[in-house]
Coordinates of C-alpha atoms and ligand atoms in Angstrom, one line a residue:
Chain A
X1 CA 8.0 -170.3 208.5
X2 CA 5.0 -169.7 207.0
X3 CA 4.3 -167.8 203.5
X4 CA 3.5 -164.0 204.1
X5 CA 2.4 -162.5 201.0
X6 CA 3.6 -158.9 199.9
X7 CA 3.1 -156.4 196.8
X8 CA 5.7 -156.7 195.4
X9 CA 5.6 -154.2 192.7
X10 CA 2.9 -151.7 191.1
X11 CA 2.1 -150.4 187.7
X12 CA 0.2 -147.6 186.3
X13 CA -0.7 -146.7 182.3
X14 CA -1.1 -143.2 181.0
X15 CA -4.1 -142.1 182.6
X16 CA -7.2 -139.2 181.7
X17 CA -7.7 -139.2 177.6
X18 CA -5.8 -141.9 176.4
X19 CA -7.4 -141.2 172.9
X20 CA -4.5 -143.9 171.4
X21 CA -4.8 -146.8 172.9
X22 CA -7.0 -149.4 173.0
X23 CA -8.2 -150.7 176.8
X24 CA -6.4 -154.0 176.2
X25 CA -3.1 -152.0 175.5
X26 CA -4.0 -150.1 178.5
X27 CA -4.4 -152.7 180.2
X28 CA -1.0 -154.7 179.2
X29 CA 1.0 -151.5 179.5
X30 CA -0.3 -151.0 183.6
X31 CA 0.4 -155.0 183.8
X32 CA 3.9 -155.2 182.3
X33 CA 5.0 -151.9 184.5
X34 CA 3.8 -153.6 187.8
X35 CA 6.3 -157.1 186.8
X36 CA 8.7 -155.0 185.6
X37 CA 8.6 -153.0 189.3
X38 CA 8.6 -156.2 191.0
X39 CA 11.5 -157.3 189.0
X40 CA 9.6 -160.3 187.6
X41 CA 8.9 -161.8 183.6
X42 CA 5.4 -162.4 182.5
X43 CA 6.1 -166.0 182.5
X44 CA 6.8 -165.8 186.7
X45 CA 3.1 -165.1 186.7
X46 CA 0.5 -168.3 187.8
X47 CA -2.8 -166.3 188.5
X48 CA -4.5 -163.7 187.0
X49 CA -7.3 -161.2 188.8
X50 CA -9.2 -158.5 186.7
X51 CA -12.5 -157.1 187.1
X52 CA -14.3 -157.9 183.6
X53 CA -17.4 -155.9 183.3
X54 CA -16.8 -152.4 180.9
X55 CA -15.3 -155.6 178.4
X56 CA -16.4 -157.6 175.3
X57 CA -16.3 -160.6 177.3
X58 CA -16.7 -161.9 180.8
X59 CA -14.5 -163.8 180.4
X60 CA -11.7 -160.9 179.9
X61 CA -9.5 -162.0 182.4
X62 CA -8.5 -164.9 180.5
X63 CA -8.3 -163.0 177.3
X64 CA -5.8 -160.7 179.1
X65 CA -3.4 -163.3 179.7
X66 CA -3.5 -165.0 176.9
X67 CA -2.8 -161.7 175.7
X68 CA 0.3 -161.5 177.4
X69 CA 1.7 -165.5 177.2
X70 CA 0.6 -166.3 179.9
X71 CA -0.2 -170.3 179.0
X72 CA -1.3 -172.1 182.5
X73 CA -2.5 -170.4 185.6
X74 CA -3.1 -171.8 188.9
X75 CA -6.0 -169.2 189.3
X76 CA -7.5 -167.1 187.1
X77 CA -10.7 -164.8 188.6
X78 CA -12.6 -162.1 188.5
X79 CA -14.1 -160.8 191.9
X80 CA -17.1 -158.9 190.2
X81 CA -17.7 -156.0 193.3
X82 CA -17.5 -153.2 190.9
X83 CA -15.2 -150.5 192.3
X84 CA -14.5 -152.6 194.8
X85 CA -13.2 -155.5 192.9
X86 CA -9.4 -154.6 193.5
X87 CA -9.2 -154.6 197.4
X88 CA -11.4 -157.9 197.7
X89 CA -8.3 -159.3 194.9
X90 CA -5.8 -158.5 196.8
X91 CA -7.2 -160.7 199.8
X92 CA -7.7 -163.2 197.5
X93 CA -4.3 -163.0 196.0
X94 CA -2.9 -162.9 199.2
X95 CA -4.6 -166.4 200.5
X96 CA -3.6 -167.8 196.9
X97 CA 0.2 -166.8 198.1
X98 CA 0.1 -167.6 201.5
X99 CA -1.7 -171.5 200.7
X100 CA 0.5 -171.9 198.0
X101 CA -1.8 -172.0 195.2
X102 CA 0.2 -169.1 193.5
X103 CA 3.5 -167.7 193.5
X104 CA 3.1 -164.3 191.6
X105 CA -0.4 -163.3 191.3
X106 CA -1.4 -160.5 188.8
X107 CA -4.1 -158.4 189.6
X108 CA -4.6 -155.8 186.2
X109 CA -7.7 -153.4 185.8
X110 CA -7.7 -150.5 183.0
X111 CA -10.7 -148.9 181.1
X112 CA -11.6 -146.6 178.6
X113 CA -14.3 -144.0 179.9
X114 CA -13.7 -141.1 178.4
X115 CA -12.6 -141.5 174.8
X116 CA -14.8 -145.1 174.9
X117 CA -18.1 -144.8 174.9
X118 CA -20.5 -146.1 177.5
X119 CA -23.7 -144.8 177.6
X120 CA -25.2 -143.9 180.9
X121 CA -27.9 -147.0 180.2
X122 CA -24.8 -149.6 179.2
X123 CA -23.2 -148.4 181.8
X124 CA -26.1 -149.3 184.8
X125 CA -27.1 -152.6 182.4
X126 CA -23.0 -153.6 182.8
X127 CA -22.4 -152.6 186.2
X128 CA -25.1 -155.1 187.5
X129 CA -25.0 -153.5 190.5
X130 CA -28.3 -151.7 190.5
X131 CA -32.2 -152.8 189.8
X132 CA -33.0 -152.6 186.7
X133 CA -36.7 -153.3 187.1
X134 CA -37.9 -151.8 190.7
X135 CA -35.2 -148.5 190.3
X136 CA -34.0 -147.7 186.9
X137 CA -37.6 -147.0 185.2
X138 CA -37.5 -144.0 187.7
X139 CA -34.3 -142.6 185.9
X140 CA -31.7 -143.3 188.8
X141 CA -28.4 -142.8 187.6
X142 CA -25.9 -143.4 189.3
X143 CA -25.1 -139.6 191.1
X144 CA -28.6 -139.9 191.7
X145 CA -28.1 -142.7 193.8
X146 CA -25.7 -141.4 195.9
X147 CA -27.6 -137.9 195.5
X148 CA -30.6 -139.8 197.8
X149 CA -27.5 -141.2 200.3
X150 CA -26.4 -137.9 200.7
X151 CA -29.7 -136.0 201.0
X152 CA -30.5 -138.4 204.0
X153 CA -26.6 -137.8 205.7
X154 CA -27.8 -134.3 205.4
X155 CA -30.8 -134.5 206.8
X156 CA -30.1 -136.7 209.5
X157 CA -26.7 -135.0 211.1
X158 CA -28.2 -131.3 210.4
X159 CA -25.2 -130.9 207.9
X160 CA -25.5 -129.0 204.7
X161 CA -23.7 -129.1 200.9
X162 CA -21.0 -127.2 202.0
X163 CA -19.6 -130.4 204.6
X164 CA -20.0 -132.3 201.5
X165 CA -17.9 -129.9 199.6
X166 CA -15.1 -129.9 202.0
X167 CA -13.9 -133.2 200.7
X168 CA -13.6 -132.2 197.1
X169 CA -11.8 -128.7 198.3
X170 CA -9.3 -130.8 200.2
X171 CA -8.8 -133.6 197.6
X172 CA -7.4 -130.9 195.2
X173 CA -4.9 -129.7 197.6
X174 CA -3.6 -133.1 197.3
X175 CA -4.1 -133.0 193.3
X176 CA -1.9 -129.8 192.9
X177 CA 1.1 -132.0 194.5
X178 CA 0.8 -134.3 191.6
X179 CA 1.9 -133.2 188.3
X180 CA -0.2 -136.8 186.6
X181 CA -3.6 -135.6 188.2
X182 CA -6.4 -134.3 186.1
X183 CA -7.1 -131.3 187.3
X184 CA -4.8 -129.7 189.4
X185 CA -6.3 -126.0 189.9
X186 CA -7.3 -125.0 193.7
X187 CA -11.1 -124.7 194.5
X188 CA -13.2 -123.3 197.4
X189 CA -16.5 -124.4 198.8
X190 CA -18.3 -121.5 196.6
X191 CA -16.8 -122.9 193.9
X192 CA -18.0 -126.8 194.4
X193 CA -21.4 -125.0 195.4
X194 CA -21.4 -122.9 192.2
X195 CA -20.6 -125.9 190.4
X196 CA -24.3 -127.1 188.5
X197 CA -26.2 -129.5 190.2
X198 CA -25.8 -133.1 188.4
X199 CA -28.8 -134.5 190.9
X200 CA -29.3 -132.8 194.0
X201 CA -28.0 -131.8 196.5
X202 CA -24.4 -133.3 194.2
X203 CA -22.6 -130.9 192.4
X204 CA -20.6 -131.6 189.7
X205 CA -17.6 -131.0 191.4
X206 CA -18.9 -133.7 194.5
X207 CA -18.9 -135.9 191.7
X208 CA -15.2 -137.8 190.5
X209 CA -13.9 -137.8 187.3
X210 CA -14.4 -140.1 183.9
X211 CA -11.3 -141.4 182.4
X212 CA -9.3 -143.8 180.5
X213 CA -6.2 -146.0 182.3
X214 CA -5.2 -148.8 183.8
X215 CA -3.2 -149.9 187.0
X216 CA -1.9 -153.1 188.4
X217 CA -0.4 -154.8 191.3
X218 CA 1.4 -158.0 191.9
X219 CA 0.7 -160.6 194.6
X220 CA 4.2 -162.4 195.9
X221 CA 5.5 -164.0 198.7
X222 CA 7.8 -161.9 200.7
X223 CA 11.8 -162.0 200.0
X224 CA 11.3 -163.4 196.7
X225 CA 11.1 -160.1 194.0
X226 CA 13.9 -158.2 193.0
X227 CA 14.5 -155.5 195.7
X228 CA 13.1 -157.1 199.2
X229 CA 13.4 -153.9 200.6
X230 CA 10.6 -152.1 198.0
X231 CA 8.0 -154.7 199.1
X232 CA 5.2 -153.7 200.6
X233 CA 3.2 -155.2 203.4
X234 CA -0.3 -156.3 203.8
X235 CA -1.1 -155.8 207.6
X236 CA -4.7 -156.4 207.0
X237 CA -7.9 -156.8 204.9
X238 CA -11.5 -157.3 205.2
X239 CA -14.4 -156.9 203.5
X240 CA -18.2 -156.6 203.8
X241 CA -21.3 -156.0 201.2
X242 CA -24.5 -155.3 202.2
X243 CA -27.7 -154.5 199.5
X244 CA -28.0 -153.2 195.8
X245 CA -31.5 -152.4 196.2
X246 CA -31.6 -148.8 197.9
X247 CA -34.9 -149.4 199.6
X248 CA -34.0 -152.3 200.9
X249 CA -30.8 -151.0 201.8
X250 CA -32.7 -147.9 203.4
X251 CA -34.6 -150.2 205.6
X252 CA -31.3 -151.6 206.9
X253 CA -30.2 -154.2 209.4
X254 CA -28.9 -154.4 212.6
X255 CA -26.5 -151.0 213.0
X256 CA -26.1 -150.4 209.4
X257 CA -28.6 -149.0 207.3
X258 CA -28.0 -146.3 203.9
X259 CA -26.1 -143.6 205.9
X260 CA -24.4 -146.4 208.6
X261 CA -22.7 -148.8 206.2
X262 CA -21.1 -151.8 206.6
X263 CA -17.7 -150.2 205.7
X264 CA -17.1 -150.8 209.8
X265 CA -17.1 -154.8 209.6
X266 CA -14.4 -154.8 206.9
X267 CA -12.3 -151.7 208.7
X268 CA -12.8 -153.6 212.3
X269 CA -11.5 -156.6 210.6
X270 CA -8.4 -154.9 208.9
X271 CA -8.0 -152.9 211.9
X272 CA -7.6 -156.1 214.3
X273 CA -5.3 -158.1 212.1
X274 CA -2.9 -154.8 211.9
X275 CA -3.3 -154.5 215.5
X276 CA -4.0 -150.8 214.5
X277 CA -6.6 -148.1 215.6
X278 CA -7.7 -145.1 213.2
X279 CA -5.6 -142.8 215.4
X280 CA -2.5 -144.6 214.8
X281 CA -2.9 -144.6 211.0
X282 CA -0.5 -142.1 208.9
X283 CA -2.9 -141.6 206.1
X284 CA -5.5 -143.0 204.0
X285 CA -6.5 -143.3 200.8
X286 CA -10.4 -143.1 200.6
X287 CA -12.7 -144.5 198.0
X288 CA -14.1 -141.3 196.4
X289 CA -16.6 -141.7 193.5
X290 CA -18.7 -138.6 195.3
X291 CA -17.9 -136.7 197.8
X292 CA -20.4 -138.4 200.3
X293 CA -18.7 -141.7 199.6
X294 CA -16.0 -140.1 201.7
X295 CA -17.7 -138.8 204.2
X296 CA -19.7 -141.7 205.5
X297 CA -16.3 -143.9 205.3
X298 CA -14.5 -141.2 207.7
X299 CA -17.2 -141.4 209.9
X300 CA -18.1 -145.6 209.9
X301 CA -13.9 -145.9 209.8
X302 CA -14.3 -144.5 213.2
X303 CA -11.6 -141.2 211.8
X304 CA -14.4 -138.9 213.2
X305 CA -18.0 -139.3 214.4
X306 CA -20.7 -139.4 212.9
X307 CA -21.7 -136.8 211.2
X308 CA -18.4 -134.3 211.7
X309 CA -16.6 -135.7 208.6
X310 CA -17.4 -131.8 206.9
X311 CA -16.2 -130.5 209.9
X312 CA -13.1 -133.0 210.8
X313 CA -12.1 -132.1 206.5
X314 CA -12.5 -128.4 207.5
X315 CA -10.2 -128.3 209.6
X316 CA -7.4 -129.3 207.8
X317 CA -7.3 -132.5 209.0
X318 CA -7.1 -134.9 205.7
X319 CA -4.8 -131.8 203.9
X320 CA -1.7 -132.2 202.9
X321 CA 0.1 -131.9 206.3
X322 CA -2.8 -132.9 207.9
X323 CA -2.9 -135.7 210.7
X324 CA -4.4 -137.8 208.4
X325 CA -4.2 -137.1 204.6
X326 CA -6.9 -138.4 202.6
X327 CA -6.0 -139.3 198.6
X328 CA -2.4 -137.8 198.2
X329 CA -2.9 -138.4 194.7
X330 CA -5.9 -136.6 194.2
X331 CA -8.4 -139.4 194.6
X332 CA -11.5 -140.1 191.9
X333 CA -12.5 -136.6 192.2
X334 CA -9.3 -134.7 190.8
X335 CA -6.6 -137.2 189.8
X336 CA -8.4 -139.9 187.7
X337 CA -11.6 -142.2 187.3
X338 CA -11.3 -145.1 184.9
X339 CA -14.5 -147.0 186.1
X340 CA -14.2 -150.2 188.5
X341 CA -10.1 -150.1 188.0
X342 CA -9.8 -146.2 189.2
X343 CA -10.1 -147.6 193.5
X344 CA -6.5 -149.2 192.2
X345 CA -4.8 -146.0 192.0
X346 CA -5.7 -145.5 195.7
X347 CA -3.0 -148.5 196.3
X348 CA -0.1 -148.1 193.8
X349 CA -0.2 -144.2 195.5
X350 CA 0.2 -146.1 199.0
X351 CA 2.5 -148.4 197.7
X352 CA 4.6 -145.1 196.4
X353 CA 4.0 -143.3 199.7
X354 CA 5.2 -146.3 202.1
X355 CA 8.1 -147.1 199.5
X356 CA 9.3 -143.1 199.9
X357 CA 9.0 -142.7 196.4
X358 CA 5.7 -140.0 196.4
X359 CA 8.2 -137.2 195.4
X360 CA 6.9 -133.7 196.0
X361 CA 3.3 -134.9 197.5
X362 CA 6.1 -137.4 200.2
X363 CA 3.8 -137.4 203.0
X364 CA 6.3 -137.1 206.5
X365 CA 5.1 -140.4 208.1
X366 CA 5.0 -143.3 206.4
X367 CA 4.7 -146.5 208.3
X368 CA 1.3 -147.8 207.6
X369 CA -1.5 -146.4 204.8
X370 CA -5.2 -147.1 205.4
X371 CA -6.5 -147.7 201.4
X372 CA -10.7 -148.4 200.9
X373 CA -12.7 -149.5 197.8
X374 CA -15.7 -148.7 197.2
X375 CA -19.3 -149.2 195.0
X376 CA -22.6 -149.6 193.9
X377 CA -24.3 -147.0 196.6
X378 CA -21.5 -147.3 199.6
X379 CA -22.8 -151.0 199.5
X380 CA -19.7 -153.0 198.7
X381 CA -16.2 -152.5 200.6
X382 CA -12.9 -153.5 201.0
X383 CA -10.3 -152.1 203.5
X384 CA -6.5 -152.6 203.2
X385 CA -3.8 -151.6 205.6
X386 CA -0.7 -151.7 204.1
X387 CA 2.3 -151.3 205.8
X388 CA 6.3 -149.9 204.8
X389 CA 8.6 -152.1 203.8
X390 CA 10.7 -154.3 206.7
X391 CA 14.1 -153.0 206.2
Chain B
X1 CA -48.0 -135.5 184.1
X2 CA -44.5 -134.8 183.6
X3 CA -43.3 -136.9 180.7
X4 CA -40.5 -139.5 181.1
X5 CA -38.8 -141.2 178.8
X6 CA -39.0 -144.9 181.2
X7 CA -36.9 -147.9 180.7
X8 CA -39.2 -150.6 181.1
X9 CA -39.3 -153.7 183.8
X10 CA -39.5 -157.0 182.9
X11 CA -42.1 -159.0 183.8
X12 CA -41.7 -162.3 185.4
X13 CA -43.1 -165.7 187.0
X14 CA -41.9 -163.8 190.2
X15 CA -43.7 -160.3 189.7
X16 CA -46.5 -160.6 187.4
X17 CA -49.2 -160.6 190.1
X18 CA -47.5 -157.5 191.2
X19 CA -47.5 -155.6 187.9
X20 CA -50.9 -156.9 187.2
X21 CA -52.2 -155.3 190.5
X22 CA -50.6 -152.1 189.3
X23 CA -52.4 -152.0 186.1
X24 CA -55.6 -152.4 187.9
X25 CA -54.3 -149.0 189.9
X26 CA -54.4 -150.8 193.3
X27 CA -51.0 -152.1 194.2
X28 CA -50.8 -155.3 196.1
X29 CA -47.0 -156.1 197.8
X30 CA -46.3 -160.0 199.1
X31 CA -47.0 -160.7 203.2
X32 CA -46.0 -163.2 204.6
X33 CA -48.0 -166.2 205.6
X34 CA -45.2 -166.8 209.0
X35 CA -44.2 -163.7 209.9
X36 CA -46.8 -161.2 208.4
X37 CA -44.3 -158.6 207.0
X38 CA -44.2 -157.1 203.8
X39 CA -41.1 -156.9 201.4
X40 CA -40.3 -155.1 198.4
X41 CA -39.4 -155.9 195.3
X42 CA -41.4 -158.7 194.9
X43 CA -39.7 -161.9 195.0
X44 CA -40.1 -165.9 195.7
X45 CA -39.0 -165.9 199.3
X46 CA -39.9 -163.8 202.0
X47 CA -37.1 -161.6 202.4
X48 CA -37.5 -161.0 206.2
X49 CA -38.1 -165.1 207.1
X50 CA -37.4 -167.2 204.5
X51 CA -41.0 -168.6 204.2
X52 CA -42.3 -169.2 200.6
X53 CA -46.3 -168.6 201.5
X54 CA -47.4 -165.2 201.0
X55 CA -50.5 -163.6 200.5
X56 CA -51.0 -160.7 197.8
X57 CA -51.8 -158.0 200.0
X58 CA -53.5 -154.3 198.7
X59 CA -51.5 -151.5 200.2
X60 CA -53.1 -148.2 201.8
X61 CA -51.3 -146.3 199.3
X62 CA -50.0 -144.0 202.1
X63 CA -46.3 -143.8 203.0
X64 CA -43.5 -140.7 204.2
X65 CA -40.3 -139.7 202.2
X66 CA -37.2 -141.2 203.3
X67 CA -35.1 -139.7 201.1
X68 CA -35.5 -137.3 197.6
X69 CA -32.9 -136.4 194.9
X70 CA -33.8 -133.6 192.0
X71 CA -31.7 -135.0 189.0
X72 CA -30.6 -132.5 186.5
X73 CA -28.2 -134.3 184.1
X74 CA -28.3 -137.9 183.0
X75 CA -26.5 -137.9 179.6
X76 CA -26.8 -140.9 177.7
X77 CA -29.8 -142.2 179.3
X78 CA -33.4 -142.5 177.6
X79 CA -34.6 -139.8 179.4
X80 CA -32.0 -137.2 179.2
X81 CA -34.3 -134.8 177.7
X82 CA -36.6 -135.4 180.3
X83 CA -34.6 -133.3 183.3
X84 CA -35.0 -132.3 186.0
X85 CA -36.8 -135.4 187.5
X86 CA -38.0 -135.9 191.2
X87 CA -36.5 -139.3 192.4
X88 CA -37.8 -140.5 196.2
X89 CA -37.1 -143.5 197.9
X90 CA -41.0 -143.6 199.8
X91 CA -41.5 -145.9 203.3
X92 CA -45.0 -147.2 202.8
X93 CA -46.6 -147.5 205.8
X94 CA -46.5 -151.3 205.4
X95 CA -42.8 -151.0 206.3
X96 CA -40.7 -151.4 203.2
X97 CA -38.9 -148.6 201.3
X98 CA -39.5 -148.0 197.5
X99 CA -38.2 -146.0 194.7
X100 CA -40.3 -143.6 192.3
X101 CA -40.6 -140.4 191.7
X102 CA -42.8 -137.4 193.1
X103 CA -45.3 -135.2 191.0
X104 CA -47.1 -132.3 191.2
X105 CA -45.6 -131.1 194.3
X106 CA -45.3 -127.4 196.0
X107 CA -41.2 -126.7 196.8
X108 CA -42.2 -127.2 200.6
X109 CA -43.7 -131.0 200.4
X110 CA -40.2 -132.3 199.1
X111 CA -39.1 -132.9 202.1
X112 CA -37.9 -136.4 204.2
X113 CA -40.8 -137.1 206.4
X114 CA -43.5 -135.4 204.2
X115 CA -46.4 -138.0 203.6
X116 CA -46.7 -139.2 200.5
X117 CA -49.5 -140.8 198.6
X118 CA -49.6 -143.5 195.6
X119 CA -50.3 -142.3 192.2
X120 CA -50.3 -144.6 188.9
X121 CA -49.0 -143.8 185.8
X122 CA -49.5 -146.3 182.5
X123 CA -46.3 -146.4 180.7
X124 CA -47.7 -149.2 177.9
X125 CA -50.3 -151.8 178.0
X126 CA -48.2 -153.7 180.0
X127 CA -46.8 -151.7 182.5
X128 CA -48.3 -149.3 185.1
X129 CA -45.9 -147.6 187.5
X130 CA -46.3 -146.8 191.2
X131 CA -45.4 -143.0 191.4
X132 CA -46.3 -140.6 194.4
X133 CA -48.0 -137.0 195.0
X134 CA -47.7 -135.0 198.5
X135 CA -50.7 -136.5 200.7
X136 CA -52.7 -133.3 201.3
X137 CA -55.2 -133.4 203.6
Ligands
ZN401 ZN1 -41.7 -164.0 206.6

């Protein structure tokens, strides 16, 4: 029968200020607790995936396992798509599984944002993501870029700040369930819209988090880690990129352009190999670097139309409860952001959820989680549809 | 003009006719020999066709906003002081869609569709910047 790869275990570091460590200890710590979770040793590992920009080399990923012992590796990559770097690994690890190229893939991210220090202009030169020459001498940063996506969602679906603040109102419903998250208070549209502008029309609290940690997952084949009945599946996974450049991006292709991204040809693709449709999924955990980031993704997922994600969030829909909650952990915006890694947390909180093992924040159905990673202006994508272990 | 602290472009084999049109304040964007659009940023392929024969082309200097973002914070960048900053991305009427920023406007003209026209602004010696004011008839 043929291979079907499987995560078969997950690992997270402290995460927020992580003042005492160093990101390679970060790093090591999130790695050793995902073998430990699949019931593996460092030396069952043959391929290594971590996103190296953020690092003093690009080679990293090679410094990390020869870090932890790890001597010869079948593979050993880096899938540089910024926050979306650790969806597109997990395809990759999976076809490394499932061709036999690997048995037990690592895939490790962790970072040091808020007690490192990355300027705003090392962090756009290191990123790579964005134009250096025809956009940064006009002082885009990067809320700024996603201030100009959002400006043009609002004006083109008649929708106003307070759609946009829905998501970050809900997301911390789902942070107050988790005692890890960052900040765990309630908040109201008046108070996202009170919130100072950081470049318009995104508030500071549309905007996600800036932390230190480290997550990782590892890769297997199924029936072959410790507890068969903890692995998770992978039902399917695309991906699809489209343009840095925002004017070029503006001027679009096709169906797609800034506010229509191409988020749909990795979710159609993830959505066919599941043999799933939006309505059948239990929840989702949603790449959320702003708030908008969310909102177009509900909408290009095919959750809601176009231009009702405010209003589908207003409703209650991606609550706690809800009939499809959206980042049970608490997401970017309230739980934690460590840079490129933080779109990892979205699948070692899936992986909890389809295990059972969420705790208080449970959600009630649990047979299949929807998990998207996102970056560089809603321009790079991965979508994952993982599914509950086969008893 | 509203100071700002610019990081600067680098000039290459590949854009050098552009900058050196925008020193002279009248910008010129590639058009293709084949398929007689424009593309921005310059570049040496035609973006739209694949053809490599272009012809230096002055612009009209007209375009609309397509979209606008007022930024207010940027810590840790070189022109963190220089806050709040009016960033557009601009359709010239030649088709593609650039970034800039927008001067010397009146609350009402930032808005998407408002015309636009170009401005220049010498950063150094080298380098002269396409920036926009509201087109006012
Ligand atoms: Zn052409």
């Amino acid at each position: 029968m043929a291979t079907r790869a499987i995560i078969a275990g997950i690992g997270e570091s402290p995460l927020g200020k992580v003042p005492g460590m160093t990101a390679l200890g970060i790093i090591v710590d999130a790695a050793l607790n995902a073998i430990e979770d699949a019931g593996l040793t460092v030396q069952d590992i043959d391929g290594i995936i971590l996103h190296p920009a953020f690092h003093v080399s690009p080679r990293y990923h090679i410094i990390v396992a020869e870090t932890l012992g790890i001597y010869v590796k079948t593979m050993a990559d880096t899938t540089m798509m910024g926050g979306a770097s650790y969806g597109v690994a997990i395809e990759r690890a999976k076809q490394a599984v499932e061709s036999g190229l690997c048995k037990n893939v690592l895939i490790v991210g962790g970072e040091k944002l808020a007690t490192g220090h990355v300027s705003g202009s090392a962090m756009m030169a290191s990123v790579g993501a964005h134009n250096l020459d025809y956009e940064y001498p006009f002082a885009a940063t990067i809320p700024a870029y996603y201030g100009l996506l959002a400006q043009r969602y609002l004006h083109d679906y008649n929708a106003d700040e307070s759609d946009l603040a829905q998501i970050a109102v809900a997301t911390r419903k789902h942070a107050a369930r988790n005692p890890n998250a960052t900040m765990r208070e309630p908040i109201s549209v008046d108070d996202v819209l009170n919130s100072p502008i950081i470049s318009s029309p995104l508030h500071r609290l549309d905007c996600s988090l800036v932390s230190d940690g480290g997550a990782a997952y590892v890769i297997s084949a199924a029936g072959t880690s410790k507890d068969p009945s903890r692995e998770v599946e992978v039902l399917g996974i695309g991906q699809a990129q489209s343009y840095y450049h925002m004017g070029q991006l503006a001027e679009g292709k096709g169906d797609h352009d800034l506010v229509r991204t191409v988020v749909d040809v990795a979710g159609k693709r993830a959505f066919s190999q599941a043999g799933l449709t939006p309505a059948e999924i239990n929840m989702a955990n949603i790449y959320d670097s702003f708030t908008i980031t969310v909102i177009v993704q509900l909408e290009d997922l095919g959750f809601c139309e176009r231009g009702t994600a405010g209003k589908f969030a207003a409703e209650g829909n991606i609550d706690p409860g809800g009939k499809l909650p959206v980042n049970t952990h608490g997401g970017l915006l309230s739980n934690a952001h460590p840079g490129a890694c933080g779109g990892m947390l979205g699948f070692t909180e899936a992986v909890r959820q389809l295990r059972g093992e969420a705790g208080l924040r449970q959600v009630a159905k649990h047979d299949n989680a929807l998990v998207s990673s996102a970056s560089a202006v809603a321009s790079n994508f991965s979508v994952s549809i993982l599914g509950a272990p086969i008893q | 003009m509203q100071h700002i602290t610019r990081p600067l472009p680098s000039i290459t084999q590949d854009n050098e006719d552009f900058w050196r049109s925008t020193r002279e304040h009248a910008a010129r964007l590639q058009r293709c020999n084949a398929c007689e659009k424009f593309w921005y940023y310059p570049g040496p392929v035609c973006h739209n066709c694949g053809a490599r024969n272009w012809t230096w082309t002055l612009l009209s200097g007209v375009g609309t906003i397509y979209s606008y973002s007022v930024l207010e914070r940027a810590k840790g960048n070189p022109y963190e002081e220089d806050v709040p900053i009016t960033i557009v991305l601009v359709r010239l009427a030649e088709g593609p869609v650039v970034m800039s920023n927008l001067f010397d406007y009146e609350p009402g003209e930032l808005a998407i569709d408002a015309e636009v026209m170009i401005d220049y602004e010498d950063v150094n010696d080298e380098v002269t910047l396409i920036v926009f004011r509201p087109a006012r008839r």
